[in-house]
Amino acid sequence: MPTPAAALDLLLLPTWLVPVEPAGVVLKDHGLGIRDGRIAFIGPRDAALKLMATEVRELPGMLLSPGLINAHGHAAMTLFRGLADDLPLMTWLEQHIWPAEGKWVDEAFVRDGTDLAIAEQIKGGITCFSDMYFFPKVASERVHNSGIRAQIAIPILDFPIPGASSADEAIRQGVELFGELKHHPRIKIAFGPHAPYTVSDENLEKVRIITEELDAAIHMHVHETAFEVQQSLEQRGERPLARLARLGLLGPRLQAVHMTQVSEQDLALLVESNTSVVHCPESNLKLASGFCPVERLWQAGVNVAVGTDGAASNNDLDLLGETRTAALLAKAVAGSATALDAHRALRMATLNGARALGLESDVGSLEVGKCADLVAFDLTGLAQQPIYDPVSQLIYATSRDCVKHLWVAGKQLLDDRRLTRLDEHQIVASATAWGRRIGGHTE
Ligand SMILES: [Zn+2]
């Protein structure tokens, strides 16, 4: 048992501690100590109580786990929540979302929308999220102010987007932002070519060169629908994933989002290259895009993370709910009730997300030395009783309203469901005002 050399800043004493690594473990009556934003101690309650700590906090009836990691989303799009529902992907994008973005998205929109998304995610147990949206510099400022952790992917498309008139300009801005934030303790800049059908070989080649040079991650929608794959086969004679492989983009730095279409050849490419997949089941269900074969990928050794996607196609940023959907859907897709069990589902929402984002040495599990990114779930409610396996209860019977406290790098961002650094009333008022403006002009 490691003994801290100096006093702990904070000692947490939950009823259950789920470290995620080692896998499948639930520690009863254990303590977790934090010093300088990192986990300094994990051990039995008796030993924990003998340690010096500036603050000791009892968490009776609570389950302490690594903070949830939302590995794919478009934060500011939360202001378009419910704007265009019940439509297929291309109709939704081309006739509704892209025109609305052209009309409304500016720096103020991204500022207010990102704040809304961050507040919702913190209250839902999320300590780290991946973002891919316009004006990424504004989003990174909001992340910096809020105390949450994020990967900000620079959106890159062949056509002009809000804030960048070309792919070259977007890449140039991305390189600049990457340099500015290189040493930021909570923000990581990645490059986000939107999708194979919106980015040319030439621009993908530029992304490959720059990400190799900077050792930066690539975040991309890949194989979201069968139509995408079919169109690529007709127009280019190759599947999108095979095209990315030919262009040298596959590898541990690539986060392939969606992957609802996985042939044997695709699977081999993912495994050989050690590419991560980000599964977004609710967005895929809502847009009728297809099903990512999570269990098949997992059994083949592919790292699968989970994401909510944007609130415009979900319509919430509830990663705990998303994980439950993923766990249920995996069984239906695999035709097996043993697929994606509760413990593996929690791992997908924590450590696998960290691995996908290249953050596994810092977050994703409760291990001494890692950052203290933690969430405490209150399992004392009616809906959780009785408790045989708290992880099973968490995944299958608990809603995000049971998130009680949350810390990022040892700083408490949610205290008894109250946001400590963000003004919830002001965020709601601002979102309501945006809704009035946007709704009034599109009806
Ligand atoms: Zn998306």
mmCIF file of C-alpha atoms and ligand atoms in Angstrom, residues 72-74 132 194 221 224 257-258 280 283 309-310 313, ligand 1:
data_model
loop_
_atom_site.group_PDB
_atom_site.id
_atom_site.type_symbol
_atom_site.label_atom_id
_atom_site.label_comp_id
_atom_site.label_asym_id
_atom_site.label_seq_id
_atom_site.Cartn_x
_atom_site.Cartn_y
_atom_site.Cartn_z
ATOM 1 C CA HIS A 72 -17.539 12.475 -29.651
ATOM 2 C CA GLY A 73 -19.704 15.562 -29.832
ATOM 3 C CA HIS A 74 -20.279 18.997 -31.247
ATOM 4 C CA MET A 132 -15.511 19.168 -33.095
ATOM 5 C CA HIS A 194 -15.260 16.100 -41.055
ATOM 6 C CA HIS A 221 -16.742 10.633 -38.853
ATOM 7 C CA GLU A 224 -21.612 6.644 -40.478
ATOM 8 C CA VAL A 257 -16.400 7.917 -35.206
ATOM 9 C CA HIS A 258 -19.531 5.797 -35.892
ATOM 10 C CA CYS A 280 -22.492 6.866 -30.885
ATOM 11 C CA SER A 283 -27.329 9.361 -32.807
ATOM 12 C CA ASP A 309 -22.560 13.045 -30.806
ATOM 13 C CA GLY A 310 -24.137 16.506 -30.966
ATOM 14 C CA SER A 313 -29.047 14.376 -33.258
HETATM 15 ZN ZN ZN B 1 -20.751 13.906 -35.121
#
